[in-house]
Amino acid sequence: MYKVSNLKKSYGKKADLVLKDISFDINEGEILGILGVNGAGKTTLIKVLLRALEPSGGKIEFLGCDLSKIPLSTYYKDISAVLEGERNAYWYLTGFQNIQYFGRLKKLRDSEISEEADTLLKAFDLYDARDQTAGKYSRGMLQKLSIIIAMLGDPKVLFLDEPTLGLDLLTKKAVMNNLKRLAEEKKTTIVLTSHELDVIDAVTDRVLVLENGGIAYVGKTSDFKQMYSENKYKLTLRGTVAREDILSDEYALEERGAATDIILSNISNRDIDRILTHILEKDYEIISFSKDSNCLEDIMEAFIQRGSNRDA
Amino acid sequence: MLRLFRAELKKYLLEVKTYYPDQIVDIVTKYILFATFFYGFVHNAGNATNYSIGYMYWIIASGIISELSMSISFEKQVGTIEQLTIKPYPFWLILTVKTYVVLLVTALKSLLLLALIRVTLPVSLAFNINLVWILLVSVIGFTGIGLALSGLTMKFAKTASFESIISYGLLFFSGAIIPFDKMPVTVQRILDVIPFTAGINASQQSFNGSFHMLPVFLWLVVINLVCFMIGYWIFNAIFRNVKTNGVLNNY
């Protein structure tokens, strides 16, 4: 769908590059998550792809055509966006009136808008609040309304910048489920940024990790988890455990009632053998021993840590 | 285009309905202002028609110019501006249609008020059909000036704060305060090529009977189109610049 080659972006001729010569593809119908710490260039990248910002160099192809040559009127029929920190609805209009207004700006007929609005309002559990003014909506409701507006007219690509920021768990789940359904049923390509790694973990097919404006990783989310997950085990022993009995100060010890959890992170198989042998020699009773599954948050933490070690 | 106009008209009517006290205040204020102008000022002046035309042009021109830059300023403040720039309709067109919708509603309100003034006060209001097309052509030029200013507001949000200076500056050149023939000759020649004063001149001529339709029409079309093209070019150049520097949302 997109082919990005040697993309550069700086805010002004003398300013530092925010995006440094990056190249990647976005496939049709996939959900791509863009990850990175604050200031890594995530929002800039989305806005450049959205053509809300002009790139400073490089080339972007959209469906095989040079993006800069595609008329904006054509391009904006195919894509939609919910931008973080923006208000994507007018507060004095009701939810439905907002949908109608933005639908008309997308050149949709009123009958099409009403039909789509009903389906989407129900899917996002906002149907009963359709005639309330947006000013009375909670943050979660406003965010759902923004996503509904962005989904109008079945865009080929949907850009979402922090779509679940500040949402409660239930609303977040509803948003995530609807995004997955949209990608599956309508083959919509979704590009999203999020600091909430559980969202990225749950919905994305691939991730692109930005680090200081460059690409640190791009590939399948599952591969990223596999590649950067730590060798981490959880050992639970009965009773209190003396630190010297686990042969290292590095591992976390946590007492909880009659048992103690020991988190053996970043540990080699040889060290596991050594510690287990020692523990058994000391007559500790092992309640459980399991490989701790890494969540994406841990993986990102490890990834960033390795990055800073690399830089040092 | 018609769909965009309908979208903006419906949205504006909802806005009017929501903030109806503002509308009531606006109507009452305009009635007092119109009554003072037409009954008090114009009634006692020598050439009432010329003053009325100048005043009417000033209201329309300052309305278009201020609405275009205030729209940008408003969308920046509420945070919806970026959404409007990523729609299939060009951003300048959305802003222009928004402005025309406000202008249309304001014009309807003004016509009703003028009718009310005619009924309630001993004032005779002259009308000439040529006024309609001269005004419509002039609106093109006013839009150009408005687009240039709204472009500046896009980059420097505070530009909108200076809009009233430009509006009241226009009042000075409307002929409603100082008749054109009392101004220095050099100023008169400059004013001949400004759409605002050229429209007023043409309208006044149509009342005075010194009106040659074709040359006046062609001259008005040319200067208004040139003015529009310059404004359109300035707006788009600034829009590109703002997209390069990423300052669209700055307020």
Coordinates of C-alpha atoms in Angstrom, one line a residue:
Chain A
M1 CA 0.0 0.0 0.0
Y2 CA 2.8 2.4 1.0
K3 CA 6.4 2.2 0.0
V4 CA 8.5 4.7 1.9
S5 CA 12.1 5.3 0.7
N6 CA 14.8 7.4 2.4
L7 CA 12.2 9.6 4.1
K8 CA 13.6 12.7 5.9
K9 CA 11.8 15.3 7.9
S10 CA 13.0 18.4 9.7
Y11 CA 11.0 21.4 10.9
G12 CA 12.9 24.1 9.1
K13 CA 16.1 24.1 7.0
K14 CA 18.5 24.4 9.9
A15 CA 16.6 22.2 12.3
D16 CA 17.7 18.7 13.2
L17 CA 16.2 15.8 11.3
V18 CA 13.2 14.3 13.1
L19 CA 13.0 11.4 10.6
K20 CA 16.4 10.3 9.4
D21 CA 16.4 8.6 6.0
I22 CA 13.9 5.9 6.8
S23 CA 12.6 3.2 4.5
F24 CA 9.8 0.7 5.0
D25 CA 6.6 -0.7 3.5
I26 CA 3.0 -0.8 4.7
N27 CA 1.0 -3.7 3.4
E28 CA -2.6 -3.6 2.4
G29 CA -5.0 -4.7 5.1
E30 CA -2.4 -4.9 7.9
I31 CA -2.4 -3.1 11.3
L32 CA 1.0 -1.5 11.7
G33 CA 1.9 -0.2 15.2
I34 CA 4.5 2.6 15.4
L35 CA 6.4 2.5 18.7
G36 CA 9.0 4.7 20.2
V37 CA 9.7 6.9 23.2
N38 CA 8.5 10.5 23.3
G39 CA 10.1 12.6 20.5
A40 CA 11.1 9.5 18.5
G41 CA 9.2 10.9 15.5
K42 CA 6.0 8.8 15.6
T43 CA 3.5 11.6 15.2
T44 CA 5.7 13.3 12.6
L45 CA 5.8 10.1 10.6
I46 CA 2.0 9.7 10.7
K47 CA 1.5 13.4 9.7
V48 CA 3.9 13.0 6.8
L49 CA 2.1 9.9 5.5
L50 CA -1.1 11.8 6.0
R51 CA 0.3 14.8 4.0
A52 CA -0.5 17.1 6.9
L53 CA 3.3 17.7 6.9
E54 CA 5.6 18.1 3.9
P55 CA 8.6 15.8 3.9
S56 CA 12.1 17.2 3.7
G57 CA 13.4 14.5 1.4
G58 CA 12.8 10.9 0.2
K59 CA 9.9 9.4 -1.6
I60 CA 6.6 7.9 -0.6
E61 CA 4.5 5.7 -3.0
F62 CA 0.9 5.1 -2.4
L63 CA -0.7 2.2 -4.3
G64 CA 2.3 2.4 -6.7
C65 CA 2.0 6.2 -7.4
D66 CA 4.2 9.0 -6.2
L67 CA 2.2 10.4 -3.2
S68 CA 3.3 14.0 -3.9
K69 CA 1.7 13.7 -7.3
I70 CA -1.7 12.5 -6.1
P71 CA -4.2 15.3 -5.8
L72 CA -5.2 15.8 -2.2
S73 CA -8.9 15.7 -3.1
T74 CA -8.3 12.1 -4.4
Y75 CA -6.0 11.0 -1.6
Y76 CA -8.3 12.3 1.2
K77 CA -11.2 10.2 -0.1
D78 CA -9.1 7.1 0.6
I79 CA -7.7 8.0 4.0
S80 CA -8.8 9.2 7.4
A81 CA -7.2 10.0 10.7
V82 CA -7.7 10.6 14.4
L83 CA -4.9 12.8 15.6
E84 CA -3.8 13.0 19.2
G85 CA -4.2 16.2 21.1
E86 CA -6.7 17.4 18.5
R87 CA -10.4 17.9 19.0
N88 CA -12.0 15.9 16.2
A89 CA -15.6 17.1 16.9
Y90 CA -17.5 20.3 17.6
W91 CA -18.9 20.5 21.1
Y92 CA -22.1 22.3 20.3
L93 CA -23.2 19.6 17.8
T94 CA -24.6 16.3 18.9
G95 CA -22.7 13.1 18.2
F96 CA -24.9 12.4 15.1
Q97 CA -24.7 16.0 13.8
N98 CA -20.9 15.8 14.0
I99 CA -21.0 12.5 12.1
Q100 CA -23.3 14.1 9.5
Y101 CA -21.1 17.2 9.1
F102 CA -17.8 15.4 8.7
G103 CA -19.5 12.8 6.5
R104 CA -20.7 15.6 4.2
L105 CA -17.1 16.9 4.1
K106 CA -16.1 13.5 2.9
K107 CA -18.5 13.9 0.0
L108 CA -20.8 11.2 1.3
R109 CA -24.6 11.3 0.7
D110 CA -26.9 11.8 3.7
S111 CA -28.5 8.4 3.3
E112 CA -25.0 6.7 3.3
I113 CA -24.0 8.7 6.4
S114 CA -27.2 7.7 8.3
E115 CA -26.8 4.0 7.4
E116 CA -23.1 3.9 8.4
A117 CA -23.6 6.1 11.5
D118 CA -26.2 3.7 12.9
T119 CA -23.9 0.6 12.4
L120 CA -20.9 2.4 13.8
L121 CA -22.7 4.0 16.8
K122 CA -24.1 0.6 17.8
A123 CA -20.7 -1.1 17.3
F124 CA -19.0 1.5 19.6
D125 CA -21.9 1.5 22.1
L126 CA -22.7 5.1 21.5
Y127 CA -26.1 4.8 19.8
D128 CA -28.1 5.9 22.9
A129 CA -25.9 9.0 23.2
R130 CA -26.2 10.0 19.5
D131 CA -28.5 13.0 20.2
Q132 CA -26.4 14.4 23.1
T133 CA -24.1 17.3 22.4
A134 CA -20.5 16.3 22.1
G135 CA -19.7 18.8 24.9
K136 CA -21.5 16.5 27.3
Y137 CA -19.5 13.4 26.2
S138 CA -16.8 11.8 28.4
R139 CA -13.3 11.6 27.1
G140 CA -13.9 8.0 26.1
M141 CA -17.1 8.8 24.3
L142 CA -15.4 11.7 22.4
Q143 CA -12.6 9.4 21.4
K144 CA -15.1 6.8 20.1
L145 CA -16.9 9.5 18.2
S146 CA -13.7 10.6 16.6
I147 CA -12.9 7.1 15.5
I148 CA -16.5 6.6 14.1
I149 CA -16.1 9.9 12.1
A150 CA -12.7 8.7 10.8
M151 CA -14.2 5.3 9.8
L152 CA -17.0 7.0 7.7
G153 CA -16.9 6.1 4.0
D154 CA -14.8 3.0 4.5
P155 CA -11.3 4.6 4.1
K156 CA -8.6 2.4 2.6
V157 CA -6.2 3.6 5.3
L158 CA -6.9 4.8 8.8
F159 CA -4.2 6.7 10.8
L160 CA -4.7 6.7 14.6
D161 CA -2.4 8.7 16.8
E162 CA -2.8 7.4 20.4
P163 CA -6.4 6.2 19.8
T164 CA -6.8 4.7 23.3
L165 CA -5.0 7.4 25.4
G166 CA -6.9 8.0 28.7
L167 CA -9.6 5.5 28.0
D168 CA -11.0 3.1 30.6
L169 CA -10.4 -0.6 30.2
L170 CA -13.8 -1.4 28.7
T171 CA -13.7 1.5 26.2
K172 CA -10.2 0.5 25.3
K173 CA -11.3 -3.1 24.6
A174 CA -14.2 -1.9 22.5
V175 CA -11.9 0.3 20.4
M176 CA -9.4 -2.5 20.0
N177 CA -12.1 -5.0 19.0
N178 CA -13.6 -2.7 16.5
L179 CA -10.2 -1.9 14.9
K180 CA -9.5 -5.6 14.5
R181 CA -12.9 -6.2 13.1
L182 CA -12.5 -3.3 10.6
A183 CA -9.1 -4.6 9.4
E184 CA -10.5 -8.2 9.0
E185 CA -13.9 -7.4 7.5
K186 CA -13.1 -4.4 5.4
K187 CA -9.4 -5.0 4.7
T188 CA -8.7 -1.5 6.0
T189 CA -5.0 -0.7 6.5
I190 CA -4.6 0.8 10.0
V191 CA -1.5 2.6 11.1
L192 CA -1.4 3.5 14.8
T193 CA 0.9 4.9 17.4
S194 CA 0.4 4.1 21.0
H195 CA 2.3 4.3 24.3
E196 CA 0.0 1.6 25.5
L197 CA 1.8 -1.5 24.6
D198 CA -1.0 -3.9 25.4
V199 CA -2.9 -2.2 22.6
I200 CA -0.1 -2.7 20.2
D201 CA 0.3 -6.2 21.4
A202 CA -3.4 -7.0 21.0
V203 CA -4.1 -5.5 17.6
T204 CA -1.0 -5.0 15.4
D205 CA 0.3 -7.4 12.8
R206 CA 3.6 -5.7 12.6
V207 CA 5.5 -3.0 14.5
L208 CA 7.9 -0.3 13.5
V209 CA 10.1 0.9 16.3
L210 CA 11.5 4.4 15.9
E211 CA 14.6 5.5 17.8
N212 CA 16.0 9.0 17.5
G213 CA 14.2 9.4 14.1
G214 CA 15.6 6.2 12.6
I215 CA 14.1 2.7 12.4
A216 CA 15.3 0.5 15.1
Y217 CA 13.1 -2.4 14.2
V218 CA 10.4 -3.2 11.6
G219 CA 8.7 -6.6 11.4
K220 CA 6.0 -8.9 12.8
T221 CA 4.9 -8.1 16.3
S222 CA 5.3 -11.7 17.3
D223 CA 8.9 -11.8 15.9
F224 CA 9.7 -8.6 17.8
K225 CA 8.5 -10.2 21.0
Q226 CA 10.4 -13.4 20.3
M227 CA 13.6 -11.6 19.3
Y228 CA 13.8 -9.2 22.2
S229 CA 12.1 -11.1 24.9
E230 CA 14.4 -11.9 27.9
N231 CA 15.1 -15.3 29.2
K232 CA 13.0 -14.8 32.3
Y233 CA 11.9 -17.4 34.8
K234 CA 9.8 -17.3 37.9
L235 CA 10.8 -19.7 40.8
T236 CA 8.5 -19.9 43.8
L237 CA 9.9 -21.6 46.9
R238 CA 8.1 -22.3 50.2
G239 CA 9.1 -20.2 53.2
T240 CA 11.7 -17.4 53.4
V241 CA 14.7 -17.5 51.2
A242 CA 18.1 -16.1 52.1
R243 CA 19.6 -13.9 49.3
E244 CA 23.0 -15.7 49.4
D245 CA 21.1 -19.0 48.6
I246 CA 20.2 -17.8 45.1
L247 CA 23.9 -17.0 44.4
S248 CA 23.4 -13.5 43.0
D249 CA 22.3 -10.0 43.9
E250 CA 20.8 -9.4 40.5
Y251 CA 17.5 -11.4 40.8
A252 CA 14.4 -10.0 42.5
L253 CA 13.2 -11.6 45.6
E254 CA 9.6 -11.1 46.7
E255 CA 8.2 -12.6 49.9
R256 CA 4.4 -13.2 49.9
G257 CA 3.2 -14.9 53.0
A258 CA 4.4 -18.5 53.2
A259 CA 6.2 -18.4 49.9
T260 CA 8.9 -16.4 48.1
D261 CA 9.0 -15.5 44.4
I262 CA 12.4 -15.2 42.7
I263 CA 12.5 -13.6 39.3
L264 CA 15.4 -14.9 37.3
S265 CA 15.8 -12.4 34.5
N266 CA 18.2 -12.5 31.6
I267 CA 19.6 -15.8 32.9
S268 CA 21.5 -18.5 31.0
N269 CA 20.6 -22.2 31.1
R270 CA 23.9 -22.9 32.9
D271 CA 23.0 -20.5 35.7
I272 CA 19.5 -22.0 36.0
D273 CA 21.1 -25.4 36.6
R274 CA 23.5 -24.0 39.0
I275 CA 20.9 -22.1 41.1
L276 CA 18.4 -25.0 41.1
T277 CA 21.1 -27.5 42.2
H278 CA 22.1 -25.1 45.0
I279 CA 18.5 -24.5 46.1
L280 CA 17.8 -28.2 46.3
E281 CA 21.0 -28.8 48.3
K282 CA 19.8 -26.3 50.8
D283 CA 16.5 -28.2 51.2
Y284 CA 14.2 -25.6 49.9
E285 CA 10.8 -26.8 48.6
I286 CA 10.1 -25.7 45.1
I287 CA 6.4 -24.8 44.6
S288 CA 6.6 -23.8 41.0
F289 CA 9.2 -23.0 38.3
S290 CA 8.0 -21.5 35.0
K291 CA 9.2 -19.3 32.1
D292 CA 7.7 -15.9 32.6
S293 CA 6.0 -14.7 29.5
N294 CA 7.2 -11.2 28.5
C295 CA 4.6 -8.6 27.8
L296 CA 5.4 -6.1 25.0
E297 CA 6.1 -3.5 27.7
D298 CA 8.9 -5.5 29.2
I299 CA 10.3 -6.1 25.7
M300 CA 10.2 -2.5 24.8
E301 CA 12.0 -1.7 28.1
A302 CA 14.7 -4.2 27.3
F303 CA 14.9 -3.0 23.7
I304 CA 15.4 0.6 24.8
Q305 CA 17.9 -0.4 27.5
R306 CA 19.9 -2.3 24.9
G307 CA 19.7 0.7 22.6
S308 CA 21.1 3.0 25.2
N309 CA 23.9 0.5 26.0
R310 CA 24.6 0.3 22.3
D311 CA 24.9 4.1 22.1
A312 CA 27.2 4.2 25.2
Chain B
M1 CA -19.5 22.0 -4.0
L2 CA -23.3 22.1 -3.3
R3 CA -22.8 19.4 -0.7
L4 CA -20.1 21.4 1.0
F5 CA -22.4 24.5 1.0
R6 CA -25.3 22.4 2.5
A7 CA -22.9 20.9 5.1
E8 CA -21.7 24.3 6.2
L9 CA -25.2 25.9 6.1
K10 CA -26.7 23.2 8.2
K11 CA -23.9 23.4 10.7
Y12 CA -24.1 27.2 10.9
L13 CA -27.9 27.1 11.5
L14 CA -27.3 24.7 14.3
E15 CA -24.7 27.0 15.7
V16 CA -27.2 29.9 15.4
K17 CA -29.8 27.8 17.2
T18 CA -27.4 26.9 20.0
Y19 CA -26.1 30.4 20.6
Y20 CA -29.4 32.2 19.9
P21 CA -28.9 34.9 22.6
D22 CA -25.8 36.1 20.5
Q23 CA -28.1 36.3 17.5
I24 CA -30.7 38.3 19.3
V25 CA -28.1 40.8 20.6
D26 CA -26.7 41.0 17.0
I27 CA -30.1 41.8 15.5
V28 CA -30.9 44.4 18.1
T29 CA -27.5 46.0 17.8
K30 CA -27.8 46.0 14.0
Y31 CA -31.2 47.6 14.2
I32 CA -29.9 50.4 16.3
L33 CA -26.9 50.9 14.1
F34 CA -28.9 50.8 10.8
A35 CA -31.5 53.2 12.3
T36 CA -28.8 55.6 13.5
F37 CA -27.1 55.4 10.2
F38 CA -30.0 55.7 7.8
Y39 CA -32.3 58.0 9.9
G40 CA -29.8 60.0 11.8
F41 CA -26.7 60.3 9.7
V42 CA -27.7 59.7 6.1
H43 CA -31.1 61.4 6.4
N44 CA -29.3 64.7 7.3
A45 CA -26.5 64.3 4.8
G46 CA -26.4 65.7 1.3
N47 CA -25.9 62.5 -0.8
A48 CA -27.7 59.8 1.2
T49 CA -27.3 57.1 -1.6
N50 CA -23.5 57.5 -1.8
Y51 CA -23.2 57.2 2.0
S52 CA -25.5 54.1 2.1
I53 CA -23.6 52.3 -0.7
G54 CA -20.3 53.0 1.0
Y55 CA -21.6 51.7 4.3
M56 CA -23.2 48.6 2.8
Y57 CA -19.9 47.7 1.0
W58 CA -18.0 48.2 4.2
I59 CA -20.3 45.9 6.1
I60 CA -19.9 43.2 3.4
A61 CA -16.2 43.6 2.8
S62 CA -15.2 43.7 6.5
G63 CA -17.6 40.8 7.1
I64 CA -15.9 38.5 4.6
I65 CA -12.4 39.6 5.5
S66 CA -12.9 39.2 9.3
E67 CA -14.9 35.9 9.0
L68 CA -12.2 34.2 6.9
S69 CA -9.4 35.0 9.4
M70 CA -11.6 34.5 12.5
S71 CA -12.6 31.1 11.1
I72 CA -9.0 30.0 11.1
S73 CA -8.4 31.5 14.5
F74 CA -11.5 29.7 15.9
E75 CA -10.6 26.3 14.4
K76 CA -7.0 26.7 15.8
Q77 CA -8.4 27.5 19.2
V78 CA -10.8 24.6 19.4
G79 CA -8.3 22.2 17.8
T80 CA -10.3 21.1 14.7
I81 CA -8.2 22.8 12.1
E82 CA -6.1 19.8 11.1
Q83 CA -9.2 17.7 10.5
L84 CA -10.4 20.3 8.1
T85 CA -7.1 20.2 6.1
I86 CA -7.4 16.4 5.5
K87 CA -10.7 16.4 3.7
P88 CA -11.4 15.9 0.0
Y89 CA -12.4 19.6 -0.4
P90 CA -9.5 22.0 -0.5
F91 CA -9.0 23.8 2.8
W92 CA -9.3 27.3 1.2
L93 CA -12.7 26.3 -0.3
I94 CA -14.0 25.0 3.1
L95 CA -13.1 28.3 4.7
T96 CA -14.6 30.3 1.8
V97 CA -17.8 28.4 1.8
K98 CA -18.0 28.8 5.6
T99 CA -17.7 32.5 5.1
Y100 CA -20.2 32.7 2.3
V101 CA -22.7 30.9 4.5
V102 CA -22.3 33.4 7.3
L103 CA -22.5 36.2 4.8
L104 CA -25.7 34.8 3.3
V105 CA -27.4 34.5 6.7
T106 CA -26.1 38.0 7.7
A107 CA -27.4 39.4 4.4
L108 CA -30.8 37.9 5.0
K109 CA -30.9 39.3 8.5
S110 CA -29.8 42.7 7.2
L111 CA -32.5 42.7 4.5
L112 CA -35.2 41.9 7.1
L113 CA -33.8 44.7 9.3
L114 CA -33.8 47.2 6.4
A115 CA -37.4 46.3 5.7
L116 CA -38.2 46.8 9.4
I117 CA -36.5 50.2 9.3
R118 CA -38.5 51.2 6.3
V119 CA -41.7 50.3 8.1
T120 CA -40.9 51.8 11.5
L121 CA -38.9 54.9 10.5
P122 CA -39.6 57.6 7.9
V123 CA -36.7 56.6 5.7
S124 CA -36.7 55.9 1.9
L125 CA -34.2 53.3 0.8
A126 CA -33.1 53.4 -2.9
F127 CA -32.5 50.2 -4.8
N128 CA -30.9 49.5 -8.2
I129 CA -30.7 46.1 -9.7
N130 CA -27.1 46.7 -11.0
L131 CA -26.1 46.8 -7.3
V132 CA -26.6 43.0 -7.1
W133 CA -24.2 42.0 -9.8
I134 CA -21.6 44.7 -8.9
L135 CA -21.7 43.4 -5.3
L136 CA -21.4 39.8 -6.4
V137 CA -18.4 40.5 -8.5
S138 CA -16.9 42.5 -5.7
V139 CA -17.3 39.6 -3.3
I140 CA -14.7 37.7 -5.4
G141 CA -12.1 40.4 -4.7
F142 CA -13.0 40.7 -1.0
T143 CA -12.5 36.9 -0.8
G144 CA -9.0 37.3 -2.2
I145 CA -8.1 39.9 0.5
G146 CA -9.7 37.6 3.2
L147 CA -7.8 34.6 2.0
A148 CA -4.5 36.5 2.2
L149 CA -5.3 37.6 5.7
S150 CA -6.5 34.1 6.8
G151 CA -3.3 32.7 5.4
L152 CA -1.3 35.0 7.6
T153 CA -3.6 34.0 10.6
M154 CA -2.8 30.4 9.8
K155 CA 0.9 31.1 10.3
F156 CA 0.7 33.9 12.9
A157 CA -2.5 33.2 14.9
K158 CA -2.4 36.7 16.3
T159 CA -3.1 38.3 12.9
A160 CA -6.8 37.9 13.6
S161 CA -6.5 40.3 16.5
F162 CA -5.4 43.0 14.0
E163 CA -8.3 42.3 11.7
S164 CA -10.5 45.1 13.2
I165 CA -7.8 47.7 12.3
I166 CA -8.1 46.6 8.6
S167 CA -11.9 46.6 8.8
Y168 CA -12.0 50.1 10.2
G169 CA -9.3 51.2 7.8
L170 CA -11.6 50.1 5.0
L171 CA -14.4 52.2 6.4
F172 CA -12.2 55.3 5.9
F173 CA -12.0 54.4 2.2
S174 CA -15.6 53.5 1.8
G175 CA -16.7 57.0 0.9
A176 CA -19.2 56.8 3.9
I177 CA -17.0 59.1 6.0
I178 CA -15.1 61.2 3.4
P179 CA -16.6 61.4 -0.1
F180 CA -14.1 60.1 -2.8
D181 CA -14.0 63.5 -4.6
K182 CA -12.7 65.2 -1.4
M183 CA -9.7 62.8 -1.2
P184 CA -6.3 63.7 -2.8
V185 CA -6.1 62.9 -6.5
T186 CA -3.3 60.3 -6.0
V187 CA -5.4 58.5 -3.4
Q188 CA -8.3 58.5 -5.8
R189 CA -6.3 56.9 -8.5
I190 CA -5.1 54.2 -6.1
L191 CA -8.6 53.6 -4.9
D192 CA -9.7 53.1 -8.5
V193 CA -7.9 49.7 -8.7
I194 CA -8.9 48.4 -5.3
P195 CA -12.0 46.1 -5.6
F196 CA -13.6 47.6 -2.6
T197 CA -13.7 51.2 -3.8
A198 CA -14.1 50.3 -7.5
G199 CA -17.3 48.4 -6.5
I200 CA -18.5 51.4 -4.5
N201 CA -17.7 53.8 -7.4
A202 CA -19.6 51.5 -9.9
S203 CA -22.6 51.3 -7.6
Q204 CA -22.7 55.0 -7.1
Q205 CA -22.4 55.6 -10.9
S206 CA -25.3 53.2 -11.5
F207 CA -27.5 55.4 -9.3
N208 CA -26.2 58.7 -10.7
G209 CA -26.9 57.6 -14.3
S210 CA -23.2 57.9 -15.4
F211 CA -23.0 54.2 -15.9
H212 CA -21.5 52.3 -18.9
M213 CA -22.3 48.8 -18.1
L214 CA -19.8 46.8 -20.3
P215 CA -16.5 48.6 -19.6
V216 CA -17.4 49.0 -15.9
F217 CA -18.3 45.3 -15.7
L218 CA -15.1 44.2 -17.4
W219 CA -13.0 46.4 -15.3
L220 CA -14.6 45.1 -12.1
V221 CA -14.2 41.5 -13.2
V222 CA -10.5 42.0 -14.0
I223 CA -9.5 43.7 -10.8
N224 CA -11.6 41.4 -8.6
L225 CA -10.2 38.3 -10.3
V226 CA -6.6 39.6 -10.0
C227 CA -7.3 40.3 -6.3
F228 CA -8.7 36.9 -5.8
M229 CA -5.8 35.1 -7.5
I230 CA -3.2 37.1 -5.5
G231 CA -5.1 36.2 -2.2
Y232 CA -5.5 32.5 -3.3
W233 CA -1.8 32.3 -4.1
I234 CA -0.7 33.9 -0.8
F235 CA -3.0 31.5 1.1
N236 CA -1.7 28.4 -0.6
A237 CA 2.0 29.5 -0.3
I238 CA 1.5 30.1 3.4
F239 CA -0.3 26.8 3.8
R240 CA 2.6 24.9 2.1
N241 CA 5.0 26.8 4.4
V242 CA 3.0 25.9 7.5
K243 CA 3.0 22.2 6.4
T244 CA 6.7 22.3 6.0
N245 CA 7.3 23.9 9.4
G246 CA 4.5 22.1 11.3
V247 CA 3.0 25.2 12.9
L248 CA -0.6 24.7 11.8
N249 CA -1.8 23.9 15.3
N250 CA 0.2 26.6 17.0
Y251 CA -1.9 29.2 18.7

